[in-house]
PDB file of C-alpha atoms in Angstrom:
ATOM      1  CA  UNK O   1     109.260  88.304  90.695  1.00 49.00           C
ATOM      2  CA  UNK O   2     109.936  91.801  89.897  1.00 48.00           C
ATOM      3  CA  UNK O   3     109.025  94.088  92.434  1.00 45.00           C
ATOM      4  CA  UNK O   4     108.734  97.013  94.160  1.00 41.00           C
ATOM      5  CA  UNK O   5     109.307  98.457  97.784  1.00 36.00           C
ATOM      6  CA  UNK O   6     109.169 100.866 100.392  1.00 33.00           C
ATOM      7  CA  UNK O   7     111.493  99.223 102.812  1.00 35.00           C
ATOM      8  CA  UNK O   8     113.193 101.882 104.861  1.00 35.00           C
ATOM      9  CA  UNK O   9     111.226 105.368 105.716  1.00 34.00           C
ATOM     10  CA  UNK O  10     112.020 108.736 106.890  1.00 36.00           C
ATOM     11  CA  UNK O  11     109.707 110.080 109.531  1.00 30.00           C
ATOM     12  CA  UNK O  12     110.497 113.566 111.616  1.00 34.00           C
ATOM     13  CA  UNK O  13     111.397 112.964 115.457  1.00 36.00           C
ATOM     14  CA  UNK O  14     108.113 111.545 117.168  1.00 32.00           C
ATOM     15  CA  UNK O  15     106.959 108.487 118.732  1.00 35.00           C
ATOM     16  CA  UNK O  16     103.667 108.004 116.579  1.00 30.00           C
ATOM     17  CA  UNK O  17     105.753 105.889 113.778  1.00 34.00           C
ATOM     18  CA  UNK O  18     107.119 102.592 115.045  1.00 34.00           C
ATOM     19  CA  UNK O  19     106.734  98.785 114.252  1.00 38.00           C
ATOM     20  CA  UNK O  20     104.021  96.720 116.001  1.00 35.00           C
ATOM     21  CA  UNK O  21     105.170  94.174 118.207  1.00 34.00           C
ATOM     22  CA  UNK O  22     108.875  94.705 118.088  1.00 35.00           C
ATOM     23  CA  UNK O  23     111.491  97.859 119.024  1.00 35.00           C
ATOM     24  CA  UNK O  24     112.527  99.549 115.347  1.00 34.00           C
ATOM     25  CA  UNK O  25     115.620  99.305 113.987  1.00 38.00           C
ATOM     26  CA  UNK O  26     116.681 103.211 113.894  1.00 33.00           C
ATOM     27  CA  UNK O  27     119.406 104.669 111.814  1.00 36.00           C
ATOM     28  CA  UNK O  28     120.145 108.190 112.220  1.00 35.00           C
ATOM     29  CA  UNK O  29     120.334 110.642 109.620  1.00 34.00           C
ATOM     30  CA  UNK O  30     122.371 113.863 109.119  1.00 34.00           C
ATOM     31  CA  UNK O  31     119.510 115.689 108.565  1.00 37.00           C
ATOM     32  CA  UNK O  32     117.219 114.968 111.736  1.00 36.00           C
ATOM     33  CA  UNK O  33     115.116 111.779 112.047  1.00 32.00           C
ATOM     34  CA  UNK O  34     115.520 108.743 111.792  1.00 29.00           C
ATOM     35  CA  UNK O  35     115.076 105.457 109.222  1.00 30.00           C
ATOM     36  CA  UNK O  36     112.990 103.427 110.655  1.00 33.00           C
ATOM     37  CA  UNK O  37     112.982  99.686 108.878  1.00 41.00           C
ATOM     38  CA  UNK O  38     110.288  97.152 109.640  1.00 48.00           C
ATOM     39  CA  UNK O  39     111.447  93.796 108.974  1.00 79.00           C
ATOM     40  CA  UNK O  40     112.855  90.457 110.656  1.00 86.00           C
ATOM     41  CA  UNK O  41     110.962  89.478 114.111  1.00 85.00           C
ATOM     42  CA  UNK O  42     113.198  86.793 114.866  1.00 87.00           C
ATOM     43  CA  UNK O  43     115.656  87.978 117.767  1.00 85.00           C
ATOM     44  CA  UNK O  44     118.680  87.100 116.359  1.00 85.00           C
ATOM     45  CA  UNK O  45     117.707  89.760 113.538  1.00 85.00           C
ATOM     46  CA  UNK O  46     118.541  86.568 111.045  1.00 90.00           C
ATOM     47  CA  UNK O  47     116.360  84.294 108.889  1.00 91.00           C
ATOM     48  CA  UNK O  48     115.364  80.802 110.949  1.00 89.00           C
ATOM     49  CA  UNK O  49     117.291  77.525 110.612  1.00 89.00           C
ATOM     50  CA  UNK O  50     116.591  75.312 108.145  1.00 87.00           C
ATOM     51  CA  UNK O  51     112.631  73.938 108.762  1.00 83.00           C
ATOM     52  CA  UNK O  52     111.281  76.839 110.892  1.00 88.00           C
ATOM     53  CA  UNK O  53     109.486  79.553 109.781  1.00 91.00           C
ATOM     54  CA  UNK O  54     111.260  82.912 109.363  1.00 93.00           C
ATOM     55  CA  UNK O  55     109.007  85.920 111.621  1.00 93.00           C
ATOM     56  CA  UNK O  56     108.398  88.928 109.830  1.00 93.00           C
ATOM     57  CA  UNK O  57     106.826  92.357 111.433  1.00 91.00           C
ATOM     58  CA  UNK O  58     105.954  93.717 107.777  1.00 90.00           C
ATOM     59  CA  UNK O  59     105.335  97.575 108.011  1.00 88.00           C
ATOM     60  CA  UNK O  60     102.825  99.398 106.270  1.00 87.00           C
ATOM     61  CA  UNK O  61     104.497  99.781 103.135  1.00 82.00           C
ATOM     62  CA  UNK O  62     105.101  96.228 102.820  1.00 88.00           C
ATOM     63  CA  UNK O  63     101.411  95.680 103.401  1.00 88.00           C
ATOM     64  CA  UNK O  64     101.006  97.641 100.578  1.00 88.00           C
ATOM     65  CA  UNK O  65     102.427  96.011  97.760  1.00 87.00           C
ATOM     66  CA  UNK O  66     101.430  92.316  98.807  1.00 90.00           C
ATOM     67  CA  UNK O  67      98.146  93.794  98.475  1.00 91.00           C
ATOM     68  CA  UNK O  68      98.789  96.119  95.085  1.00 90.00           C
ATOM     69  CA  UNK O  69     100.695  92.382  93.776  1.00 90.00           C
ATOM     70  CA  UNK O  70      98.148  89.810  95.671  1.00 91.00           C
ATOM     71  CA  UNK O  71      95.144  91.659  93.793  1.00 91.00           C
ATOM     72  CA  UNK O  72      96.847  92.009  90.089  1.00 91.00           C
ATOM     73  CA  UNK O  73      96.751  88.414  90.921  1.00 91.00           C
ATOM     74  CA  UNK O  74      93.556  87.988  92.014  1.00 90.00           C
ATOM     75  CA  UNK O  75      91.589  88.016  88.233  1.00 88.00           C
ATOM     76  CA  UNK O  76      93.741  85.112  87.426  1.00 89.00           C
ATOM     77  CA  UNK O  77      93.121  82.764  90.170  1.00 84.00           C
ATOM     78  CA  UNK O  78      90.167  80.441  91.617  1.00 69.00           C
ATOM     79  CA  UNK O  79      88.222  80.399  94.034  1.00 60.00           C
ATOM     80  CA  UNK O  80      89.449  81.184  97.568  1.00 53.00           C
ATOM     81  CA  UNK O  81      89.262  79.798 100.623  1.00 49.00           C
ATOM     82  CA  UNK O  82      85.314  79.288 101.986  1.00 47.00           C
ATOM     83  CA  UNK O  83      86.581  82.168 104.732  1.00 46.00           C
ATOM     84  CA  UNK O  84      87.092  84.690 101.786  1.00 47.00           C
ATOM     85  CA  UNK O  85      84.951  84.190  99.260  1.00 50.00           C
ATOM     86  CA  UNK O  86      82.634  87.059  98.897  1.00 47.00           C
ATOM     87  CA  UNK O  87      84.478  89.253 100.465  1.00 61.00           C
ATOM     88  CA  UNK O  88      86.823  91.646  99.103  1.00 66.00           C
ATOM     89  CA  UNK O  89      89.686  92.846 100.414  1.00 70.00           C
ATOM     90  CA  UNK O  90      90.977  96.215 100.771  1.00 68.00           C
ATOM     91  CA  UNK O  91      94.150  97.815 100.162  1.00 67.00           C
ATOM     92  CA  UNK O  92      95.625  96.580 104.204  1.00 70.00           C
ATOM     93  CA  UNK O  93      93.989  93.064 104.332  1.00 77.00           C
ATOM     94  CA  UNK O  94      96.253  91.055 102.713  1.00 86.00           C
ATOM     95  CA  UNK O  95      99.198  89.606 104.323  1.00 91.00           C
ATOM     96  CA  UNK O  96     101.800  87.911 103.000  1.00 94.00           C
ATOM     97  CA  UNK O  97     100.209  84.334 103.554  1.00 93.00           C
ATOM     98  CA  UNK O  98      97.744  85.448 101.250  1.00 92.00           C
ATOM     99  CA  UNK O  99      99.777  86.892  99.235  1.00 92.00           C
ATOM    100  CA  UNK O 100     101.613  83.071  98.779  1.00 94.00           C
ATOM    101  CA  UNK O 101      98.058  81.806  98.889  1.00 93.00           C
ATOM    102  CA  UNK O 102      97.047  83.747  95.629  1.00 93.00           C
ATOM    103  CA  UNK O 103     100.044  83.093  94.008  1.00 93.00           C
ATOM    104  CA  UNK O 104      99.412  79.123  94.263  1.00 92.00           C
ATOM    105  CA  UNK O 105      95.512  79.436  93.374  1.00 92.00           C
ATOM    106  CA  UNK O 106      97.197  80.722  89.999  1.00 93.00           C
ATOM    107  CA  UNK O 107      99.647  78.185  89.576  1.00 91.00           C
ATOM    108  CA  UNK O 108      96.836  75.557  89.988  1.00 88.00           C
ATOM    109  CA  UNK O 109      95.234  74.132  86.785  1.00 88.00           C
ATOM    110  CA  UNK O 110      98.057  75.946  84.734  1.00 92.00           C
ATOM    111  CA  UNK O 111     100.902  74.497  82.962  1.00 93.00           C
ATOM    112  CA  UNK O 112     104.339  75.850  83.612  1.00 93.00           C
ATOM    113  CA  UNK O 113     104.354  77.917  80.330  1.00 94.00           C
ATOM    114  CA  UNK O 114     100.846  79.664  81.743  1.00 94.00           C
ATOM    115  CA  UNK O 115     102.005  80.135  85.088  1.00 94.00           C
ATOM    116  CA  UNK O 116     105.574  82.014  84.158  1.00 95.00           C
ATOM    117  CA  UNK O 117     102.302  84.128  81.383  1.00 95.00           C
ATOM    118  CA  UNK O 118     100.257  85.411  84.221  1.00 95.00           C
ATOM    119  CA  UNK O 119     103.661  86.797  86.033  1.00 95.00           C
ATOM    120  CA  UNK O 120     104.674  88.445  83.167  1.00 95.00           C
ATOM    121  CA  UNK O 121     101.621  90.298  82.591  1.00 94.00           C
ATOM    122  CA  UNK O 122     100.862  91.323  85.791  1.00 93.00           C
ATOM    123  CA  UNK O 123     104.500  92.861  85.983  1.00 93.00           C
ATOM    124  CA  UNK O 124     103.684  94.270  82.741  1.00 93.00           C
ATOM    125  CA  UNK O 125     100.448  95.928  84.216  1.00 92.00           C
ATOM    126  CA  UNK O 126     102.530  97.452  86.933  1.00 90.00           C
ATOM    127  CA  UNK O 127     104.976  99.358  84.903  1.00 92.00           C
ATOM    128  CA  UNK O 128     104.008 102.889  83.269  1.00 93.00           C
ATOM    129  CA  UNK O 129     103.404 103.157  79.288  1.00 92.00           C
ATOM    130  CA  UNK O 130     106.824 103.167  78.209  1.00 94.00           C
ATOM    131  CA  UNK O 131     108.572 102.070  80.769  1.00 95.00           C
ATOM    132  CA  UNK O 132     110.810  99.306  79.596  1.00 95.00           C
ATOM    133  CA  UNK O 133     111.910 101.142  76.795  1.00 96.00           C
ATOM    134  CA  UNK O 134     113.217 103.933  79.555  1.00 95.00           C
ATOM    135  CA  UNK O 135     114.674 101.741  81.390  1.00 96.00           C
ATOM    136  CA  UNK O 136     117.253 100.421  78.286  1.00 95.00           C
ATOM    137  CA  UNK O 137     117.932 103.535  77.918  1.00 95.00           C
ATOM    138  CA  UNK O 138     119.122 104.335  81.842  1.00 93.00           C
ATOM    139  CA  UNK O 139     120.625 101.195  82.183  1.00 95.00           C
ATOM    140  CA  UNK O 140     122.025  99.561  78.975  1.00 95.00           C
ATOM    141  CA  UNK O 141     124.143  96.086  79.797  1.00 95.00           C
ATOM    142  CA  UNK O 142     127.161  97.480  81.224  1.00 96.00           C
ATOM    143  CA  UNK O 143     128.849  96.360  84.309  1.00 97.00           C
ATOM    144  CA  UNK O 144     127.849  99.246  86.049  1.00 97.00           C
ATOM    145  CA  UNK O 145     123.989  98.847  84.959  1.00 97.00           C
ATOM    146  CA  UNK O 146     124.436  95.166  86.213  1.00 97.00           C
ATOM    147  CA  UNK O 147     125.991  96.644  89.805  1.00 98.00           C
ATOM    148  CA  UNK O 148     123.439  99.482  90.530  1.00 97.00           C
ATOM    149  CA  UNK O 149     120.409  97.428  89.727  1.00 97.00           C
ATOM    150  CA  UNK O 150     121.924  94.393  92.166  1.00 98.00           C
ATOM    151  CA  UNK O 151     122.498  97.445  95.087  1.00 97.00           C
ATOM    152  CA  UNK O 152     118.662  98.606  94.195  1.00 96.00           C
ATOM    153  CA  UNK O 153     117.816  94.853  94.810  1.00 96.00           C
ATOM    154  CA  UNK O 154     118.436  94.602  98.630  1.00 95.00           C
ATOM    155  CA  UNK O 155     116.180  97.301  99.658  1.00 92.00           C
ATOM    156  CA  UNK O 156     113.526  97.206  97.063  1.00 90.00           C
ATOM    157  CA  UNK O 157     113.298  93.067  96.884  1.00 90.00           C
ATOM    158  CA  UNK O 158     113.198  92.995 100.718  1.00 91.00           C
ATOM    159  CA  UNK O 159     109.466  92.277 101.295  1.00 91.00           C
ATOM    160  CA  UNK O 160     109.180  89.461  98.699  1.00 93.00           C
ATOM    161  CA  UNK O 161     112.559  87.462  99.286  1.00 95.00           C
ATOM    162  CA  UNK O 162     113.639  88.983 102.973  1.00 94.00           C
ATOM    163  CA  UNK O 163     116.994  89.930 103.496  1.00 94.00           C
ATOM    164  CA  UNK O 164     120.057  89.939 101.470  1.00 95.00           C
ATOM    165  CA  UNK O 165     123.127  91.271 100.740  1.00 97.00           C
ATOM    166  CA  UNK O 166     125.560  92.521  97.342  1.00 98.00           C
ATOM    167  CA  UNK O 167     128.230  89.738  96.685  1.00 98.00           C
ATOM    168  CA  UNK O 168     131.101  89.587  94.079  1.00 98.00           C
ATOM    169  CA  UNK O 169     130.711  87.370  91.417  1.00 98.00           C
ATOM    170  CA  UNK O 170     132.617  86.853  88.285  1.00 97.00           C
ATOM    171  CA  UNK O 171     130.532  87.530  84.827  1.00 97.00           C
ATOM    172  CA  UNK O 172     132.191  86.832  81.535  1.00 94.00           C
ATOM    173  CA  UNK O 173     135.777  86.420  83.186  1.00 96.00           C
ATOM    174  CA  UNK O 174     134.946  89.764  85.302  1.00 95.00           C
ATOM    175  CA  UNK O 175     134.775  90.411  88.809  1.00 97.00           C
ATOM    176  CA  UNK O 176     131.526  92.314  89.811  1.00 98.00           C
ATOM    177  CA  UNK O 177     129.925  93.827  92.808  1.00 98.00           C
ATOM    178  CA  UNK O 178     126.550  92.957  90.609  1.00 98.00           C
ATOM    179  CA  UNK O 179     125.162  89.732  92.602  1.00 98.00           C
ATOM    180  CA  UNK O 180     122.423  89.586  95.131  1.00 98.00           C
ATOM    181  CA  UNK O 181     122.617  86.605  98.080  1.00 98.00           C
ATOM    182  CA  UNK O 182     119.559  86.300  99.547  1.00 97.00           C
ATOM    183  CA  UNK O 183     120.105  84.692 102.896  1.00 96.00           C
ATOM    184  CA  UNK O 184     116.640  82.529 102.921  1.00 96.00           C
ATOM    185  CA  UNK O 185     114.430  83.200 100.397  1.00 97.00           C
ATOM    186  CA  UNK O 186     110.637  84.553 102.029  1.00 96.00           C
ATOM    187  CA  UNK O 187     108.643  83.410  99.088  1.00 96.00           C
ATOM    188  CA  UNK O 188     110.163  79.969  98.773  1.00 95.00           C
ATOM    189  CA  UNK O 189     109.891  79.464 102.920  1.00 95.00           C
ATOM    190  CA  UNK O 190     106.392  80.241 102.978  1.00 94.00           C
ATOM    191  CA  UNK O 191     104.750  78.467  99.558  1.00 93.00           C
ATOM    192  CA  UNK O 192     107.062  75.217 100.604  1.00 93.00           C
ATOM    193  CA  UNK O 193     106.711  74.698  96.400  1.00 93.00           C
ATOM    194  CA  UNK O 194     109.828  74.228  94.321  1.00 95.00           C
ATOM    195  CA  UNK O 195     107.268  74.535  91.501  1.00 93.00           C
ATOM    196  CA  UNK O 196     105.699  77.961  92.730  1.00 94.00           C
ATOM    197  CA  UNK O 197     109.672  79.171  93.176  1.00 96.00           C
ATOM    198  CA  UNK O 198     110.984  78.106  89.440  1.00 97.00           C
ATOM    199  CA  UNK O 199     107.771  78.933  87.728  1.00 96.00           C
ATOM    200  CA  UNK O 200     106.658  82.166  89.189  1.00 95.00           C
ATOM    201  CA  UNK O 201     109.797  84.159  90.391  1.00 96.00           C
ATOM    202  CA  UNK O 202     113.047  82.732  89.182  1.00 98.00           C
ATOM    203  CA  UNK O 203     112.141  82.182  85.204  1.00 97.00           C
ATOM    204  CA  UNK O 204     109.618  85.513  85.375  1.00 96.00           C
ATOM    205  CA  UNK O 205     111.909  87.502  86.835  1.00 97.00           C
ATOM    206  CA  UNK O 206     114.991  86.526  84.524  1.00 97.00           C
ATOM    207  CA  UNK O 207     113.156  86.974  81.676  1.00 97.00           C
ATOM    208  CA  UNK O 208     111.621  90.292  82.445  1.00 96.00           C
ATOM    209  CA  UNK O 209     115.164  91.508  83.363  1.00 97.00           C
ATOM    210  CA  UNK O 210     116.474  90.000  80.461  1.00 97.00           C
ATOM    211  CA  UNK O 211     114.123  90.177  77.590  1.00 96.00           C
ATOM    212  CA  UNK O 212     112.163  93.168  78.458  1.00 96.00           C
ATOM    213  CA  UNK O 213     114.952  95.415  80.484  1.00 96.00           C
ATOM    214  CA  UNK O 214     118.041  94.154  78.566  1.00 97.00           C
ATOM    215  CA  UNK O 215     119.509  93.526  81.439  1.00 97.00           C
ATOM    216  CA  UNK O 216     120.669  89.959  81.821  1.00 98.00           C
ATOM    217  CA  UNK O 217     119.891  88.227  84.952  1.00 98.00           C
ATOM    218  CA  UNK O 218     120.335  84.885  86.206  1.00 98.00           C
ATOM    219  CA  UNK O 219     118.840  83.423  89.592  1.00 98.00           C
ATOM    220  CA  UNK O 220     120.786  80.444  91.425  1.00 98.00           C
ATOM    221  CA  UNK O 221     118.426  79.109  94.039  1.00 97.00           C
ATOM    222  CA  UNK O 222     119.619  76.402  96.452  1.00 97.00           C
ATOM    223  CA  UNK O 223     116.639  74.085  97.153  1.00 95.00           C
ATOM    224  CA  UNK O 224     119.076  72.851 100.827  1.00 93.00           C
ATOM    225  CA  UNK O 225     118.759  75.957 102.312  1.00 94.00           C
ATOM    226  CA  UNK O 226     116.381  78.107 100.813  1.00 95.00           C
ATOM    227  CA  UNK O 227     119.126  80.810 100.112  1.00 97.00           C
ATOM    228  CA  UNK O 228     119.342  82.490  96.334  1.00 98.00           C
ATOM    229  CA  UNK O 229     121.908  83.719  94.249  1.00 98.00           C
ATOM    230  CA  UNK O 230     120.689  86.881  91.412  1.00 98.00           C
ATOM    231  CA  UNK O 231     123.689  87.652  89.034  1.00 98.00           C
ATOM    232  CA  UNK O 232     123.030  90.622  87.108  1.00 98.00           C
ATOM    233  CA  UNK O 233     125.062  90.589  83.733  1.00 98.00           C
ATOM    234  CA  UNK O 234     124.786  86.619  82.881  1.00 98.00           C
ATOM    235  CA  UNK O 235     122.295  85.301  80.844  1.00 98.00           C
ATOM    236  CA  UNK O 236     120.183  82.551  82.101  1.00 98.00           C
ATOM    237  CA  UNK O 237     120.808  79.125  80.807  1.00 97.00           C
ATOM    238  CA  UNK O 238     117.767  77.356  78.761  1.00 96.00           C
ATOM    239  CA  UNK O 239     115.410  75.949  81.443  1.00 96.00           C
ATOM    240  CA  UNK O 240     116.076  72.295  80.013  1.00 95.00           C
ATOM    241  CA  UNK O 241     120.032  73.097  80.961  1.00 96.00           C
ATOM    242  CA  UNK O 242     118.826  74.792  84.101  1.00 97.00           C
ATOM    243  CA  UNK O 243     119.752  72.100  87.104  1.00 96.00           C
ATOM    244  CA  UNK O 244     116.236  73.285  89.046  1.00 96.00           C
ATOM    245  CA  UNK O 245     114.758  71.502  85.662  1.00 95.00           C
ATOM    246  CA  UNK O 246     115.608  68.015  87.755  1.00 94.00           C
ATOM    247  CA  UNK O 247     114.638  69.488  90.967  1.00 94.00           C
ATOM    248  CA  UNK O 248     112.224  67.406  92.883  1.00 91.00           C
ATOM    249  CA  UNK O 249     109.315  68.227  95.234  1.00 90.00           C
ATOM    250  CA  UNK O 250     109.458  69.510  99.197  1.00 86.00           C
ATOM    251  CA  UNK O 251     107.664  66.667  99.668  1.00 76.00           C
ATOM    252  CA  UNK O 252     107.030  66.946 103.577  1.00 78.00           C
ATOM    253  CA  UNK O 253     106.311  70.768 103.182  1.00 78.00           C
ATOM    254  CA  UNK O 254     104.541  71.287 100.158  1.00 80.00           C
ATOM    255  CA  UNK O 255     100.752  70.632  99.942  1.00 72.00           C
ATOM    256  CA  UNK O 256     100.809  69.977  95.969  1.00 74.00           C
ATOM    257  CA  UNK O 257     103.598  67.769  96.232  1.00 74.00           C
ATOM    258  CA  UNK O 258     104.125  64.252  94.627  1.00 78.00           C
ATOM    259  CA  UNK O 259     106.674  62.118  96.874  1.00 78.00           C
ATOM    260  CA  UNK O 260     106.347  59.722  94.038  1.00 79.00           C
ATOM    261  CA  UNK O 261     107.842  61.835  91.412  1.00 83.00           C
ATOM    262  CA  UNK O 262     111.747  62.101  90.946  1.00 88.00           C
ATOM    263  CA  UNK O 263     111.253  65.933  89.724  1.00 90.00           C
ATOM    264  CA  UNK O 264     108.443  68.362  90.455  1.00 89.00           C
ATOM    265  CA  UNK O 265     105.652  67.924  88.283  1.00 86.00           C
ATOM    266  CA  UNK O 266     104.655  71.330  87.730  1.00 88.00           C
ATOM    267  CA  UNK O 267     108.423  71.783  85.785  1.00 90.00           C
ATOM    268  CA  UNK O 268     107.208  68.789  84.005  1.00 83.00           C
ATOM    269  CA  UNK O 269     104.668  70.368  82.165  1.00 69.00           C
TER     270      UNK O 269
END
């Protein structure tokens, strides 16, 4: 999903700004202050193994656009939980588990067509008049177009996917600085849904980048350990030559799932 975010702030010398619960990362700067960046909780600093839950300590700004994303989302989804509905939320009462919550009230009842539909437009309400069309202008496909939007990813991507890093990668016969690993993907960990992954981030967010950006992008997830390649520059492949068209269900993790199914229904349909 294209996104987004405020991930590393510049505050004058003081002890009011900090992250709840655990000490700030702090990275001087030449001209007084410090970045402060709100992120991991876990103390190795790195994702969780394989089958535990990644802690995040998500900082105001975070907070911020799973609400500004959770309540685009919001008109196009059910009913909530009994706990929420009637109640609206403001601006700083959405987490991210709601934010994952919202996103799979709008995947249910919708085919995978409908799903990938409602992305698109709420990206599309999030942009400025315009803004597309500026932005194949700044960045036209060129190899360095494809490198400085994959070293804009890391930061700005960081509150939907968690961390990652720029990798070289070889597009049309040409090494590249212009792909993205992302060490464990946030979105996938926490919906548990191959269905929710393929259907509304990977084949939204390709085809916003591609179709309306010009900028091609593909996105290589790995369904064994929740990691994620983004190659900016290559063209995605047709979703029936895509391999996560055979991919089949978490079936001990996702609530949705159908154990009985060889490939997840909601890429069936």
């Amino acid at each position: 999903m294209v996104v987004l975010s405020y991930q590393v702030l510049q505050f004058p010398k003081t002890n009011l700004h900090r992250c709840p619960t655990i000490k700030p990362h702090l990275h001087h700067h030449r001209g007084g202050g410090s970045f402060i960046r709100c992120g991991i909780a876990e103390p190795s600093g790195q994702p969780a193994p394989m089958g535990q839950k990644t802690k995040y300590n998500d900082g105001v700004f975070e907070k911020v656009f799973m609400s500004l994303f959770a309540r685009k989302m919001e008109k196009f989804s059910g009913k909530g939980s009994k706990e929420t509905e009637g109640k609206k939320k403001g601006l700083f009462d959405y987490d991210y588990d709601s934010f994952v919550d919202v996103s799979r009230r709008v995947m249910q009842g919708r085919n995978r067509l409908q799903q990938q539909e409602v992305v698109r437009e709420v990206l599309m309400s999030m942009l400025p008049p315009g803004a597309p069309e500026q932005f194949k202008k700044l960045f036209p496909p060129t190899k360095w177009a494809a490198e400085f939007n994959a070293a804009l990813t890391v930061p700005f991507f960081h509150w939907l996917v968690g961390p990652s890093e720029v990798i070289e990668v070889e597009v049309n016969g040409v090494k590249q600085r212009s792909g993205v690993l992302i060490k464990k993907c946030r979105y996938l960990e926490n919906s548990g849904c191959v269905g929710m992954c393929v259907n509304m981030c990977k084949i939204p967010t390709q085809d916003f980048f591609t179709n309306e950006f010009g900028l091609p992008l593909t996105m290589i997830p790995n369904f064994e350990d929740m990691s994620c390649e983004m190659v900016y520059g290559q063209p995605p492949p047709p979703f029936e030559e895509d391999p996560v068209s055979k991919q089949p269900c978490f079936a001990e993790v996702c609530s949705v799932a159908n154990p009985n199914s060889s490939i997840c229904p909601k890429l069936q349909v």
